[in-house]
Amino acid sequence: MGMQKRAGIIGVGSAVPNRVLTNHDLEKMVDTTDEWIRTMTGIEERRIADEGEATSDYAIRAGRKAIESAGLSPQDIDLIILATFTGDTPLPATACIVQNALGCKGTPAFDLAAGCSGFVYGLATADAFVRSGHYEHVLVIGADLLSRVTNWTDRSTCVLFGDGAGAAVVAPVDEDGGFMAFELGAEGSGAGVLCIPAGGSRHPYTPEDLAAHRDKIYMEGREVFKFAVKIQGEATERVVAKCGLSVEDIDLVVPHQANTRIIESAVNRLGLPMEKFYVNLQKYGNTSAASIPIALDEAVSEGKIKKGDIIVTVGFGAGLTWAAGVMKWVF
Ligand code: ACO
């Protein structure tokens, strides 16, 4: 392994809607309270895209910023991977819309479906392509407009989600930096606990489905919560062990931003102080595939991630899937 070329993140960027939806706004929409939402999730507000906007609008902005942050131009990008489950349309891949808008003429582009784990799945895919020498500069984007697939009459889910996009450029880096290990997984027996029941080949929409919101996210919150608590700690421990480190070596964990109580469970399990976990879900809610790259971008701009730091990203979501990565930050 040591002799192989290493890949790492050389630029990051993010984009979120301007429109803010607060917990107090939600009090007027469903039977909930600011107090319940804060206590049970840690979320205070989330961003919601305007009518007529689409996931690619934010993916493009985040992607452009990441390319600039890497000191590159769009022509330098060899491959675009867009992690999303809320594409502009079911066909074609939204990555192709992004590719065209960025001016990356002829660059291969595809969507990746792994729910909230999608961005870290994308980093692992980019790592393999760069280390093998197939591509030099891979743009990995996580973007989702969850407001489009939220059942706004279901108080148990509608308070959780938000819209946004984040991106990273993955490229060859010096031997002592970049990605050190990944841990990807899926447990398909849990497919039914977090899904959009209708609209696919199994069950194309009927008018009854639309009336019953079966075109929107269905979630068994408690089941997902139990899975998340277990896998977040396990995946972090395993990925750190894979590269011969221990959890004490971690400078910052950038976890999927779903719920503060889920993050606190990892704090307890791993025995790390809360300051070692980056949290911004109070501002954005759960933005699915966008949550980790938005958090990475903010942590870098706030000076919480510096060159040489050992960073762990860890996500979990629909599938059920999970993905964790360890990297030594290079800029
Ligand atoms: N306001 C007030 N009360 C509410 C609300 C609300 N918004 N939502 C639910 N409740 C009530 C319930 O009706 C229930 O009342 P009851 O006891 O009278 O029946 C009570 O609060 C407890 O509800 P539970 O759902 O059992 O509470 P739980 O402790 O499981 O917390 C929560 C709910 C916060 C949703 C939690 O399950 C959770 O965070 N789950 C993980 C969610 C998640 O992160 N999913 C995304 C994963 S990633 C992806 O791919 C999208």
mmCIF file of C-alpha atoms and ligand atoms in Angstrom:
data_model
loop_
_atom_site.group_PDB
_atom_site.id
_atom_site.type_symbol
_atom_site.label_atom_id
_atom_site.label_comp_id
_atom_site.label_asym_id
_atom_site.label_seq_id
_atom_site.Cartn_x
_atom_site.Cartn_y
_atom_site.Cartn_z
ATOM 1 C CA MET A 1 0.000 0.000 0.000
ATOM 2 C CA GLY A 2 2.762 2.430 1.005
ATOM 3 C CA MET A 3 4.241 2.476 -2.496
ATOM 4 C CA GLN A 4 0.949 3.371 -4.157
ATOM 5 C CA LYS A 5 0.024 6.842 -5.284
ATOM 6 C CA ARG A 6 -2.122 8.592 -2.647
ATOM 7 C CA ALA A 7 -5.298 10.575 -3.323
ATOM 8 C CA GLY A 8 -6.737 13.326 -1.183
ATOM 9 C CA ILE A 9 -9.076 16.312 -1.039
ATOM 10 C CA ILE A 10 -7.438 19.440 -2.491
ATOM 11 C CA GLY A 11 -10.457 21.776 -2.499
ATOM 12 C CA VAL A 12 -13.930 22.092 -0.947
ATOM 13 C CA GLY A 13 -17.038 24.208 -1.497
ATOM 14 C CA SER A 14 -20.699 24.386 -0.563
ATOM 15 C CA ALA A 15 -23.956 26.162 -1.399
ATOM 16 C CA VAL A 16 -27.219 26.418 0.540
ATOM 17 C CA PRO A 17 -30.493 28.252 -0.144
ATOM 18 C CA ASN A 18 -30.987 31.695 1.410
ATOM 19 C CA ARG A 19 -34.494 30.929 2.639
ATOM 20 C CA VAL A 20 -34.589 29.903 6.308
ATOM 21 C CA LEU A 21 -37.343 27.767 7.823
ATOM 22 C CA THR A 22 -37.221 27.970 11.635
ATOM 23 C CA ASN A 23 -38.694 25.635 14.230
ATOM 24 C CA HIS A 24 -41.195 28.405 14.999
ATOM 25 C CA ASP A 25 -42.277 28.400 11.338
ATOM 26 C CA LEU A 26 -42.847 24.628 11.647
ATOM 27 C CA GLU A 27 -45.012 25.175 14.750
ATOM 28 C CA LYS A 28 -47.494 26.850 12.389
ATOM 29 C CA MET A 29 -47.404 23.948 9.909
ATOM 30 C CA VAL A 30 -47.641 20.812 12.100
ATOM 31 C CA ASP A 31 -48.342 19.913 15.745
ATOM 32 C CA THR A 32 -44.816 20.431 17.105
ATOM 33 C CA THR A 33 -42.787 22.806 19.251
ATOM 34 C CA ASP A 34 -39.411 24.472 18.993
ATOM 35 C CA GLU A 35 -38.630 22.879 22.365
ATOM 36 C CA TRP A 36 -39.352 19.303 21.101
ATOM 37 C CA ILE A 37 -37.326 19.732 17.934
ATOM 38 C CA ARG A 38 -34.320 21.230 19.770
ATOM 39 C CA THR A 39 -34.338 18.631 22.527
ATOM 40 C CA MET A 40 -34.923 15.603 20.297
ATOM 41 C CA THR A 41 -32.743 16.605 17.324
ATOM 42 C CA GLY A 42 -30.650 19.716 18.050
ATOM 43 C CA ILE A 43 -32.018 21.367 14.893
ATOM 44 C CA GLU A 44 -32.994 25.072 15.100
ATOM 45 C CA GLU A 45 -33.499 25.967 11.458
ATOM 46 C CA ARG A 46 -32.986 24.617 7.949
ATOM 47 C CA ARG A 47 -32.648 26.064 4.447
ATOM 48 C CA ILE A 48 -35.329 25.532 1.803
ATOM 49 C CA ALA A 49 -34.850 26.015 -1.937
ATOM 50 C CA ASP A 50 -37.213 28.335 -3.795
ATOM 51 C CA GLU A 51 -39.909 27.027 -6.063
ATOM 52 C CA GLY A 52 -38.510 26.278 -9.506
ATOM 53 C CA GLU A 53 -35.019 25.562 -8.200
ATOM 54 C CA ALA A 54 -33.489 22.098 -8.544
ATOM 55 C CA THR A 55 -30.718 20.048 -6.943
ATOM 56 C CA SER A 56 -28.318 20.808 -9.808
ATOM 57 C CA ASP A 57 -28.557 24.565 -9.101
ATOM 58 C CA TYR A 58 -26.838 23.991 -5.752
ATOM 59 C CA ALA A 59 -24.582 21.147 -6.959
ATOM 60 C CA ILE A 60 -23.206 23.445 -9.679
ATOM 61 C CA ARG A 61 -22.475 26.270 -7.210
ATOM 62 C CA ALA A 62 -20.815 23.958 -4.688
ATOM 63 C CA GLY A 63 -18.836 22.245 -7.465
ATOM 64 C CA ARG A 64 -17.605 25.526 -8.914
ATOM 65 C CA LYS A 65 -16.430 26.702 -5.468
ATOM 66 C CA ALA A 66 -14.592 23.421 -4.825
ATOM 67 C CA ILE A 67 -12.821 23.685 -8.213
ATOM 68 C CA GLU A 68 -11.784 27.279 -7.419
ATOM 69 C CA SER A 69 -10.675 26.275 -3.927
ATOM 70 C CA ALA A 70 -8.452 23.599 -5.531
ATOM 71 C CA GLY A 71 -6.907 26.238 -7.808
ATOM 72 C CA LEU A 72 -8.206 24.452 -10.892
ATOM 73 C CA SER A 73 -10.534 25.315 -13.746
ATOM 74 C CA PRO A 74 -13.509 23.178 -14.859
ATOM 75 C CA GLN A 75 -11.517 21.908 -17.857
ATOM 76 C CA ASP A 76 -9.139 20.164 -15.434
ATOM 77 C CA ILE A 77 -11.912 17.905 -14.051
ATOM 78 C CA ASP A 78 -11.715 14.324 -15.438
ATOM 79 C CA LEU A 79 -14.721 12.778 -13.701
ATOM 80 C CA ILE A 80 -17.825 14.049 -11.887
ATOM 81 C CA ILE A 81 -19.585 11.957 -9.235
ATOM 82 C CA LEU A 82 -22.828 13.375 -7.820
ATOM 83 C CA ALA A 83 -24.229 11.705 -4.715
ATOM 84 C CA THR A 84 -27.956 12.443 -4.584
ATOM 85 C CA PHE A 85 -31.366 10.849 -4.399
ATOM 86 C CA THR A 86 -33.255 14.001 -5.328
ATOM 87 C CA GLY A 87 -32.041 14.524 -8.893
ATOM 88 C CA ASP A 88 -33.590 17.242 -11.079
ATOM 89 C CA THR A 89 -35.501 14.527 -12.998
ATOM 90 C CA PRO A 90 -35.476 10.689 -12.791
ATOM 91 C CA LEU A 91 -33.598 10.620 -16.120
ATOM 92 C CA PRO A 92 -30.869 11.586 -17.041
ATOM 93 C CA ALA A 93 -28.324 11.582 -14.238
ATOM 94 C CA THR A 94 -28.202 15.060 -12.675
ATOM 95 C CA ALA A 95 -24.378 14.810 -12.825
ATOM 96 C CA CYS A 96 -24.740 15.387 -16.607
ATOM 97 C CA ILE A 97 -26.664 18.640 -16.016
ATOM 98 C CA VAL A 98 -23.887 19.721 -13.648
ATOM 99 C CA GLN A 99 -21.181 18.691 -16.146
ATOM 100 C CA ASN A 100 -22.689 20.816 -18.888
ATOM 101 C CA ALA A 101 -23.256 23.846 -16.668
ATOM 102 C CA LEU A 102 -19.686 23.746 -15.368
ATOM 103 C CA GLY A 103 -18.350 23.561 -18.925
ATOM 104 C CA CYS A 104 -16.573 20.239 -18.406
ATOM 105 C CA LYS A 105 -16.955 19.217 -22.049
ATOM 106 C CA GLY A 106 -16.929 15.434 -22.559
ATOM 107 C CA THR A 107 -16.107 14.677 -18.913
ATOM 108 C CA PRO A 108 -17.735 11.451 -17.676
ATOM 109 C CA ALA A 109 -20.404 12.089 -15.046
ATOM 110 C CA PHE A 110 -22.699 9.852 -13.037
ATOM 111 C CA ASP A 111 -25.028 9.906 -10.046
ATOM 112 C CA LEU A 112 -24.366 7.742 -7.024
ATOM 113 C CA ALA A 113 -27.232 6.495 -4.847
ATOM 114 C CA ALA A 114 -26.282 5.692 -1.253
ATOM 115 C CA GLY A 115 -28.586 8.047 0.681
ATOM 116 C CA CYS A 116 -26.844 10.067 3.379
ATOM 117 C CA SER A 117 -23.684 7.938 2.978
ATOM 118 C CA GLY A 118 -23.411 8.991 -0.660
ATOM 119 C CA PHE A 119 -20.700 11.636 -0.353
ATOM 120 C CA VAL A 120 -18.294 9.318 1.485
ATOM 121 C CA TYR A 121 -19.103 6.495 -0.983
ATOM 122 C CA GLY A 122 -18.200 9.071 -3.656
ATOM 123 C CA LEU A 123 -14.876 9.922 -1.977
ATOM 124 C CA ALA A 124 -13.986 6.207 -1.820
ATOM 125 C CA THR A 125 -14.861 5.819 -5.528
ATOM 126 C CA ALA A 126 -12.762 8.871 -6.431
ATOM 127 C CA ASP A 127 -9.884 7.530 -4.318
ATOM 128 C CA ALA A 128 -9.875 4.264 -6.314
ATOM 129 C CA PHE A 129 -9.978 6.070 -9.691
ATOM 130 C CA VAL A 130 -7.169 8.466 -8.750
ATOM 131 C CA ARG A 131 -4.879 5.865 -7.146
ATOM 132 C CA SER A 132 -5.297 3.561 -10.155
ATOM 133 C CA GLY A 133 -4.260 6.415 -12.436
ATOM 134 C CA HIS A 134 -7.529 6.378 -14.422
ATOM 135 C CA TYR A 135 -8.415 9.978 -13.555
ATOM 136 C CA GLU A 136 -6.452 12.831 -12.043
ATOM 137 C CA HIS A 137 -9.045 15.349 -10.830
ATOM 138 C CA VAL A 138 -12.376 13.973 -9.634
ATOM 139 C CA LEU A 139 -15.173 16.319 -8.547
ATOM 140 C CA VAL A 140 -17.293 14.651 -5.858
ATOM 141 C CA ILE A 141 -20.531 16.443 -4.992
ATOM 142 C CA GLY A 142 -23.186 15.632 -2.405
ATOM 143 C CA ALA A 143 -26.424 17.500 -3.120
ATOM 144 C CA ASP A 144 -30.023 17.003 -2.053
ATOM 145 C CA LEU A 145 -33.202 19.042 -1.901
ATOM 146 C CA LEU A 146 -34.997 17.054 0.767
ATOM 147 C CA SER A 147 -37.794 19.632 0.853
ATOM 148 C CA ARG A 148 -38.961 18.079 -2.450
ATOM 149 C CA VAL A 149 -39.416 14.614 -0.957
ATOM 150 C CA THR A 150 -40.603 15.630 2.509
ATOM 151 C CA ASN A 151 -44.133 14.864 3.651
ATOM 152 C CA TRP A 152 -44.964 18.281 5.113
ATOM 153 C CA THR A 153 -47.930 16.820 6.998
ATOM 154 C CA ASP A 154 -45.777 14.269 8.923
ATOM 155 C CA ARG A 155 -44.372 15.953 12.044
ATOM 156 C CA SER A 156 -42.068 13.018 12.786
ATOM 157 C CA THR A 157 -40.035 13.601 9.608
ATOM 158 C CA CYS A 158 -40.699 17.111 8.273
ATOM 159 C CA VAL A 159 -38.838 18.784 11.127
ATOM 160 C CA LEU A 160 -35.622 16.910 10.309
ATOM 161 C CA PHE A 161 -34.692 17.813 6.756
ATOM 162 C CA GLY A 162 -33.165 20.660 4.751
ATOM 163 C CA ASP A 163 -31.657 21.512 1.354
ATOM 164 C CA GLY A 164 -28.081 22.106 0.209
ATOM 165 C CA ALA A 165 -24.939 20.923 -1.565
ATOM 166 C CA GLY A 166 -21.258 20.434 -0.827
ATOM 167 C CA ALA A 167 -18.334 19.326 -2.962
ATOM 168 C CA ALA A 168 -14.684 18.294 -2.943
ATOM 169 C CA VAL A 169 -11.985 17.846 -5.577
ATOM 170 C CA VAL A 170 -9.997 14.620 -5.172
ATOM 171 C CA ALA A 171 -6.529 14.479 -6.745
ATOM 172 C CA PRO A 172 -3.088 12.863 -6.286
ATOM 173 C CA VAL A 173 -1.294 14.152 -3.174
ATOM 174 C CA ASP A 174 2.079 13.580 -1.473
ATOM 175 C CA GLU A 175 2.762 10.181 0.133
ATOM 176 C CA ASP A 176 2.184 11.379 3.703
ATOM 177 C CA GLY A 177 -1.247 13.000 3.141
ATOM 178 C CA GLY A 178 -4.682 12.230 1.787
ATOM 179 C CA PHE A 179 -6.977 9.214 2.198
ATOM 180 C CA MET A 180 -5.678 6.511 4.529
ATOM 181 C CA ALA A 181 -8.628 4.104 4.703
ATOM 182 C CA PHE A 182 -12.317 3.703 3.916
ATOM 183 C CA GLU A 183 -14.976 1.500 5.443
ATOM 184 C CA LEU A 184 -18.105 1.098 3.305
ATOM 185 C CA GLY A 185 -21.080 -1.081 4.089
ATOM 186 C CA ALA A 186 -24.703 -1.837 3.391
ATOM 187 C CA GLU A 187 -27.408 -3.816 5.147
ATOM 188 C CA GLY A 188 -30.166 -4.195 2.563
ATOM 189 C CA SER A 189 -32.469 -5.996 5.004
ATOM 190 C CA GLY A 190 -33.148 -2.500 6.352
ATOM 191 C CA ALA A 191 -34.233 -1.092 2.984
ATOM 192 C CA GLY A 192 -37.828 -0.645 4.150
ATOM 193 C CA VAL A 193 -37.185 1.498 7.225
ATOM 194 C CA LEU A 194 -36.114 4.545 5.240
ATOM 195 C CA CYS A 195 -37.497 4.809 1.718
ATOM 196 C CA ILE A 196 -39.732 6.518 -0.813
ATOM 197 C CA PRO A 197 -42.358 3.790 -1.327
ATOM 198 C CA ALA A 198 -43.834 4.802 -4.703
ATOM 199 C CA GLY A 199 -42.575 6.143 -8.004
ATOM 200 C CA GLY A 200 -40.121 3.423 -8.991
ATOM 201 C CA SER A 201 -40.419 0.302 -11.157
ATOM 202 C CA ARG A 202 -41.914 -1.745 -8.303
ATOM 203 C CA HIS A 203 -44.749 0.653 -7.727
ATOM 204 C CA PRO A 204 -45.227 3.449 -10.275
ATOM 205 C CA TYR A 205 -47.318 6.351 -8.948
ATOM 206 C CA THR A 206 -51.063 6.121 -8.760
ATOM 207 C CA PRO A 207 -53.290 9.045 -7.774
ATOM 208 C CA GLU A 208 -53.854 7.246 -4.435
ATOM 209 C CA ASP A 209 -50.095 7.196 -3.763
ATOM 210 C CA LEU A 210 -49.845 10.912 -4.306
ATOM 211 C CA ALA A 211 -52.811 11.540 -1.999
ATOM 212 C CA ALA A 212 -51.196 9.376 0.703
ATOM 213 C CA HIS A 213 -47.734 11.001 0.285
ATOM 214 C CA ARG A 214 -46.153 7.702 -0.788
ATOM 215 C CA ASP A 215 -43.992 9.708 -3.185
ATOM 216 C CA LYS A 216 -42.300 11.211 -0.113
ATOM 217 C CA ILE A 217 -39.819 9.947 2.509
ATOM 218 C CA TYR A 218 -41.144 7.243 4.820
ATOM 219 C CA MET A 219 -39.022 6.649 7.910
ATOM 220 C CA GLU A 220 -39.202 4.443 10.959
ATOM 221 C CA GLY A 221 -37.308 6.970 13.044
ATOM 222 C CA ARG A 222 -36.543 4.745 16.002
ATOM 223 C CA GLU A 223 -35.147 1.917 13.841
ATOM 224 C CA VAL A 224 -32.964 4.344 11.886
ATOM 225 C CA PHE A 225 -31.833 5.929 15.140
ATOM 226 C CA LYS A 226 -30.747 2.569 16.617
ATOM 227 C CA PHE A 227 -28.894 1.641 13.430
ATOM 228 C CA ALA A 228 -27.196 5.046 13.257
ATOM 229 C CA VAL A 229 -25.999 4.960 16.865
ATOM 230 C CA LYS A 230 -24.517 1.472 16.435
ATOM 231 C CA ILE A 231 -22.908 1.901 13.025
ATOM 232 C CA GLN A 232 -21.477 5.387 13.516
ATOM 233 C CA GLY A 233 -19.273 4.247 16.399
ATOM 234 C CA GLU A 234 -18.413 0.854 14.864
ATOM 235 C CA ALA A 235 -17.502 2.248 11.441
ATOM 236 C CA THR A 236 -15.327 4.954 13.017
ATOM 237 C CA GLU A 237 -13.458 2.419 15.170
ATOM 238 C CA ARG A 238 -12.967 0.039 12.222
ATOM 239 C CA VAL A 239 -11.769 2.647 9.736
ATOM 240 C CA VAL A 240 -9.284 4.108 12.201
ATOM 241 C CA ALA A 241 -7.957 0.618 13.051
ATOM 242 C CA LYS A 242 -7.561 -0.148 9.314
ATOM 243 C CA CYS A 243 -4.849 2.493 9.020
ATOM 244 C CA GLY A 244 -3.137 1.584 12.280
ATOM 245 C CA LEU A 245 -4.402 4.586 14.232
ATOM 246 C CA SER A 246 -6.463 4.797 17.403
ATOM 247 C CA VAL A 247 -9.408 7.097 18.056
ATOM 248 C CA GLU A 248 -7.155 9.359 20.165
ATOM 249 C CA ASP A 249 -5.236 10.223 16.974
ATOM 250 C CA ILE A 250 -8.333 11.847 15.419
ATOM 251 C CA ASP A 251 -8.218 15.647 15.297
ATOM 252 C CA LEU A 252 -11.792 16.112 14.063
ATOM 253 C CA VAL A 253 -14.733 13.847 13.244
ATOM 254 C CA VAL A 254 -17.052 15.277 10.595
ATOM 255 C CA PRO A 255 -20.145 13.106 10.986
ATOM 256 C CA HIS A 256 -23.374 13.016 8.992
ATOM 257 C CA GLN A 257 -25.508 15.810 10.438
ATOM 258 C CA ALA A 258 -28.773 14.059 11.327
ATOM 259 C CA ASN A 259 -29.313 14.481 15.039
ATOM 260 C CA THR A 260 -27.194 15.746 17.960
ATOM 261 C CA ARG A 261 -28.241 12.779 20.070
ATOM 262 C CA ILE A 262 -26.787 10.412 17.450
ATOM 263 C CA ILE A 263 -23.523 12.383 17.447
ATOM 264 C CA GLU A 264 -23.446 12.423 21.265
ATOM 265 C CA SER A 265 -23.727 8.637 21.292
ATOM 266 C CA ALA A 266 -20.478 8.461 19.306
ATOM 267 C CA VAL A 267 -18.884 10.905 21.732
ATOM 268 C CA ASN A 268 -19.723 8.528 24.580
ATOM 269 C CA ARG A 269 -18.767 5.342 22.770
ATOM 270 C CA LEU A 270 -15.454 6.590 21.417
ATOM 271 C CA GLY A 271 -14.563 8.484 24.585
ATOM 272 C CA LEU A 272 -13.638 11.638 22.672
ATOM 273 C CA PRO A 273 -14.579 15.158 23.795
ATOM 274 C CA MET A 274 -17.547 16.812 22.021
ATOM 275 C CA GLU A 275 -15.161 19.479 20.595
ATOM 276 C CA LYS A 276 -13.693 16.760 18.371
ATOM 277 C CA PHE A 277 -17.014 16.454 16.535
ATOM 278 C CA TYR A 278 -17.978 19.113 14.035
ATOM 279 C CA VAL A 279 -21.681 19.974 14.337
ATOM 280 C CA ASN A 280 -23.646 22.432 12.191
ATOM 281 C CA LEU A 281 -26.990 20.620 11.992
ATOM 282 C CA GLN A 282 -28.592 23.323 14.162
ATOM 283 C CA LYS A 283 -28.433 25.593 11.071
ATOM 284 C CA TYR A 284 -29.229 23.163 8.243
ATOM 285 C CA GLY A 285 -31.011 20.078 9.596
ATOM 286 C CA ASN A 286 -30.293 16.827 7.775
ATOM 287 C CA THR A 287 -29.323 17.582 4.171
ATOM 288 C CA SER A 288 -28.581 13.913 3.347
ATOM 289 C CA ALA A 289 -25.635 13.540 0.933
ATOM 290 C CA ALA A 290 -24.833 17.250 1.301
ATOM 291 C CA SER A 291 -24.405 17.225 5.071
ATOM 292 C CA ILE A 292 -20.792 15.998 5.311
ATOM 293 C CA PRO A 293 -19.340 18.142 2.490
ATOM 294 C CA ILE A 294 -21.121 21.287 3.784
ATOM 295 C CA ALA A 295 -19.690 20.540 7.235
ATOM 296 C CA LEU A 296 -16.198 19.937 5.801
ATOM 297 C CA ASP A 297 -16.318 23.224 3.907
ATOM 298 C CA GLU A 298 -17.467 25.182 6.978
ATOM 299 C CA ALA A 299 -14.931 23.495 9.262
ATOM 300 C CA VAL A 300 -12.134 24.458 6.844
ATOM 301 C CA SER A 301 -13.286 28.071 6.532
ATOM 302 C CA GLU A 302 -13.654 28.370 10.327
ATOM 303 C CA GLY A 303 -10.056 27.140 10.748
ATOM 304 C CA LYS A 304 -11.182 23.961 12.540
ATOM 305 C CA ILE A 305 -9.407 21.784 9.948
ATOM 306 C CA LYS A 306 -5.737 22.519 9.255
ATOM 307 C CA LYS A 307 -2.996 20.947 7.173
ATOM 308 C CA GLY A 308 -1.763 17.718 8.750
ATOM 309 C CA ASP A 309 -4.939 17.066 10.778
ATOM 310 C CA ILE A 310 -6.355 13.546 10.912
ATOM 311 C CA ILE A 311 -9.990 13.883 9.809
ATOM 312 C CA VAL A 312 -12.656 11.182 9.963
ATOM 313 C CA THR A 313 -15.852 11.493 7.926
ATOM 314 C CA VAL A 314 -18.654 9.083 8.810
ATOM 315 C CA GLY A 315 -22.094 8.780 7.254
ATOM 316 C CA PHE A 316 -25.117 6.473 7.503
ATOM 317 C CA GLY A 317 -28.450 6.442 5.760
ATOM 318 C CA ALA A 318 -30.997 4.834 3.489
ATOM 319 C CA GLY A 319 -30.110 1.378 2.200
ATOM 320 C CA LEU A 320 -29.274 0.969 4.978
ATOM 321 C CA THR A 321 -25.756 2.117 4.160
ATOM 322 C CA TRP A 322 -22.744 3.444 5.999
ATOM 323 C CA ALA A 323 -19.403 4.886 4.970
ATOM 324 C CA ALA A 324 -16.402 6.184 6.893
ATOM 325 C CA GLY A 325 -13.079 7.555 5.722
ATOM 326 C CA VAL A 326 -9.832 8.651 7.384
ATOM 327 C CA MET A 327 -7.688 11.312 5.754
ATOM 328 C CA LYS A 328 -4.724 13.484 6.567
ATOM 329 C CA TRP A 329 -5.687 16.979 5.480
ATOM 330 C CA VAL A 330 -3.306 18.447 2.882
ATOM 331 C CA PHE A 331 -4.148 22.164 2.673
HETATM 332 N N1 ACO B 1 -43.062 17.290 17.505
HETATM 333 C C1 ACO B 1 -43.614 16.838 18.634
HETATM 334 N N2 ACO B 1 -43.736 15.526 18.895
HETATM 335 C C2 ACO B 1 -43.288 14.648 17.989
HETATM 336 C C3 ACO B 1 -42.687 15.058 16.781
HETATM 337 C C4 ACO B 1 -42.589 16.441 16.560
HETATM 338 N N3 ACO B 1 -42.024 16.956 15.445
HETATM 339 N N4 ACO B 1 -42.341 13.962 16.087
HETATM 340 C C5 ACO B 1 -42.686 12.902 16.811
HETATM 341 N N5 ACO B 1 -43.265 13.295 17.966
HETATM 342 C C6 ACO B 1 -43.796 12.478 19.040
HETATM 343 C C7 ACO B 1 -44.227 11.133 18.574
HETATM 344 O O1 ACO B 1 -45.531 11.164 18.067
HETATM 345 C C8 ACO B 1 -44.124 10.320 19.833
HETATM 346 O O2 ACO B 1 -45.251 10.549 20.594
HETATM 347 P P1 ACO B 1 -45.954 9.320 21.388
HETATM 348 O O3 ACO B 1 -44.894 8.844 22.346
HETATM 349 O O4 ACO B 1 -47.116 9.984 22.029
HETATM 350 O O5 ACO B 1 -46.282 8.312 20.344
HETATM 351 C C9 ACO B 1 -42.949 10.935 20.551
HETATM 352 O O6 ACO B 1 -42.758 12.227 19.972
HETATM 353 C C10 ACO B 1 -41.672 10.151 20.402
HETATM 354 O O7 ACO B 1 -41.497 9.861 19.003
HETATM 355 P P2 ACO B 1 -40.458 8.822 18.510
HETATM 356 O O8 ACO B 1 -40.472 8.842 17.030
HETATM 357 O O9 ACO B 1 -40.653 7.525 19.198
HETATM 358 O O10 ACO B 1 -39.151 9.505 19.122
HETATM 359 P P3 ACO B 1 -37.652 9.154 18.902
HETATM 360 O O11 ACO B 1 -36.992 9.158 20.229
HETATM 361 O O12 ACO B 1 -37.438 7.986 18.005
HETATM 362 O O13 ACO B 1 -37.135 10.469 18.136
HETATM 363 C C11 ACO B 1 -36.481 11.164 15.942
HETATM 364 C C12 ACO B 1 -37.608 10.782 16.851
HETATM 365 C C13 ACO B 1 -35.861 12.458 16.448
HETATM 366 C C14 ACO B 1 -36.993 11.339 14.549
HETATM 367 C C15 ACO B 1 -35.425 10.055 15.986
HETATM 368 O O14 ACO B 1 -36.019 8.829 15.773
HETATM 369 C C16 ACO B 1 -34.340 10.229 14.994
HETATM 370 O O15 ACO B 1 -33.599 11.187 15.006
HETATM 371 N N6 ACO B 1 -34.179 9.218 14.100
HETATM 372 C C17 ACO B 1 -33.156 9.207 13.099
HETATM 373 C C18 ACO B 1 -33.593 10.059 12.004
HETATM 374 C C19 ACO B 1 -32.569 10.246 10.994
HETATM 375 O O16 ACO B 1 -31.541 10.825 11.228
HETATM 376 N N7 ACO B 1 -32.875 9.812 9.796
HETATM 377 C C20 ACO B 1 -32.165 10.134 8.672
HETATM 378 C C21 ACO B 1 -31.061 9.180 8.385
HETATM 379 S S1 ACO B 1 -30.342 9.544 6.968
HETATM 380 C C22 ACO B 1 -31.206 9.629 5.499
HETATM 381 O O17 ACO B 1 -30.825 8.896 4.610
HETATM 382 C C23 ACO B 1 -32.352 10.603 5.280
#
